[in-house]
Amino acid sequence: MAGYIARRLLLTIPTLVLVALAVFALIRMVPGDPAQLMLGDSADAETLEALRKAMGHDRSLAAQFLHWGGRVLAGDLGLSITSREPVLPLILTRFSVTAQIVVVAVVLSSLIAIPLGMIAAWRQNSGLDLGITAFSTLMVSLPSFWLGLILLLVFGVWLQWLPIVGYVGLAEAPLRSLSFVVLPVLTLVLIEIGVLTRMARAATIDVLGLEYVAHARAKGVSEAGVMVRHVLPNAFAPTLTLIGVVLGNLLGGIAVIETVFTLPGLGRLMVDAIFQRDYPVVQGVMLFIATTYVLVNLAVDLAYPLFDPRVAAEA
């Protein structure tokens, strides 16, 4: 097991370096001069050149990357061009809003989708299976922004049960804060239920066809015991991989939901920074999201031996 963990950790290091290199290269390909944006159109050439030199833009790209990488390792992602705030604290403040929504949505959708998928597989080709499969396919097909707008219209405008704009921090007013995140969380749960249910169903069907399941049934183990003790641990392993992918994708693609529900999260920060051409913020958010995605998948890899006996045996 120790060797398995060490290999995964060692593979993560070059992945993170490649992520940082890709983010650095993409930002350098964006047209525009950050120094010009910071000083405005009225700045003279000498002032612009002095600022470019202070920012390190007069060096080679390799030197710029090494300098920037060293600052990143020290926790310095630079200053925002528009607000003049340090980028890392700004990202962490916004990330708390995003994480609150995404983590809750992934946990709830997993708790609902895995039993649904297992029930559909257990009653394969029955009316119940067809109903669950149709529901999951419908949820996969719906655009998240459209579903979010429908929920806003129904619960915010028609029924007036929940607020439709604004946000209050969890520390400021916990109950009121929850009212602002119910609809975003519900939107993500409904969308991700479809993906996870289909995966759980397919994985469960594969496991139900294995010999040890037939052997357990032949020994007189109840269907509930077969499903919980024998099928669930083995069918959960591939679903766990998809949960990690879903979590990473939501962290990176939450901008649409945050825009629909006017939430001050990480995705909204990214969108605003792009429109304002705030390169340090864009670069910092891209690096933060990519790094989080890599670390989430590392955590899934490290947890995999706990659910897949084959991986545990190899590890």
Short mmCIF file of N, CA and C in Angstrom, two decimals, residues 9 37 40 53 77 90 103 126 129 147 169 186 190-191 220 227 241:
data_model
loop_
_atom_site.label_atom_id
_atom_site.label_comp_id
_atom_site.label_asym_id
_atom_site.label_seq_id
_atom_site.Cartn_x
_atom_site.Cartn_y
_atom_site.Cartn_z
N LEU A 9 1.66 9.83 -5.49
CA LEU A 9 2.16 11.14 -5.10
C LEU A 9 3.26 11.63 -6.04
N LEU A 37 -2.85 48.15 -18.92
CA LEU A 37 -4.13 48.11 -18.22
C LEU A 37 -4.01 48.69 -16.82
N GLY A 40 -3.20 52.65 -17.42
CA GLY A 40 -4.14 53.41 -18.23
C GLY A 40 -3.51 53.90 -19.52
N LYS A 53 9.31 46.05 -16.35
CA LYS A 53 10.54 45.53 -15.76
C LYS A 53 10.28 45.06 -14.32
N LEU A 77 0.37 34.85 -5.56
CA LEU A 77 -0.18 34.81 -6.93
C LEU A 77 -0.28 36.20 -7.55
N LEU A 90 -8.11 36.62 -2.21
CA LEU A 90 -9.34 36.86 -2.97
C LEU A 90 -9.94 35.55 -3.48
N VAL A 103 -19.61 20.90 -2.94
CA VAL A 103 -19.42 19.73 -2.08
C VAL A 103 -20.76 19.19 -1.60
N SER A 126 -37.08 -4.00 -15.91
CA SER A 126 -38.43 -3.85 -15.38
C SER A 126 -38.92 -2.42 -15.61
N ASP A 129 -36.81 -0.01 -13.59
CA ASP A 129 -35.53 0.25 -14.25
C ASP A 129 -35.70 1.24 -15.38
N LEU A 147 -32.16 24.69 -16.42
CA LEU A 147 -32.80 24.13 -15.24
C LEU A 147 -32.77 25.12 -14.09
N GLY A 169 -23.34 35.50 3.62
CA GLY A 169 -22.36 34.53 4.08
C GLY A 169 -22.89 33.64 5.19
N LEU A 186 -29.77 22.45 -5.55
CA LEU A 186 -30.79 21.59 -6.16
C LEU A 186 -30.54 21.43 -7.66
N LEU A 190 -29.74 17.71 -9.31
CA LEU A 190 -30.56 17.12 -10.36
C LEU A 190 -29.74 16.78 -11.60
N ILE A 191 -28.81 17.67 -11.95
CA ILE A 191 -27.98 17.42 -13.13
C ILE A 191 -27.04 16.23 -12.91
N GLY A 220 -27.94 -18.82 0.56
CA GLY A 220 -29.14 -18.37 1.28
C GLY A 220 -29.07 -16.96 1.79
N MET A 227 -26.80 -7.34 -1.90
CA MET A 227 -26.60 -6.01 -2.48
C MET A 227 -25.69 -5.15 -1.60
N THR A 241 -14.71 6.89 -8.94
CA THR A 241 -13.89 7.61 -9.92
C THR A 241 -14.70 8.72 -10.58
#
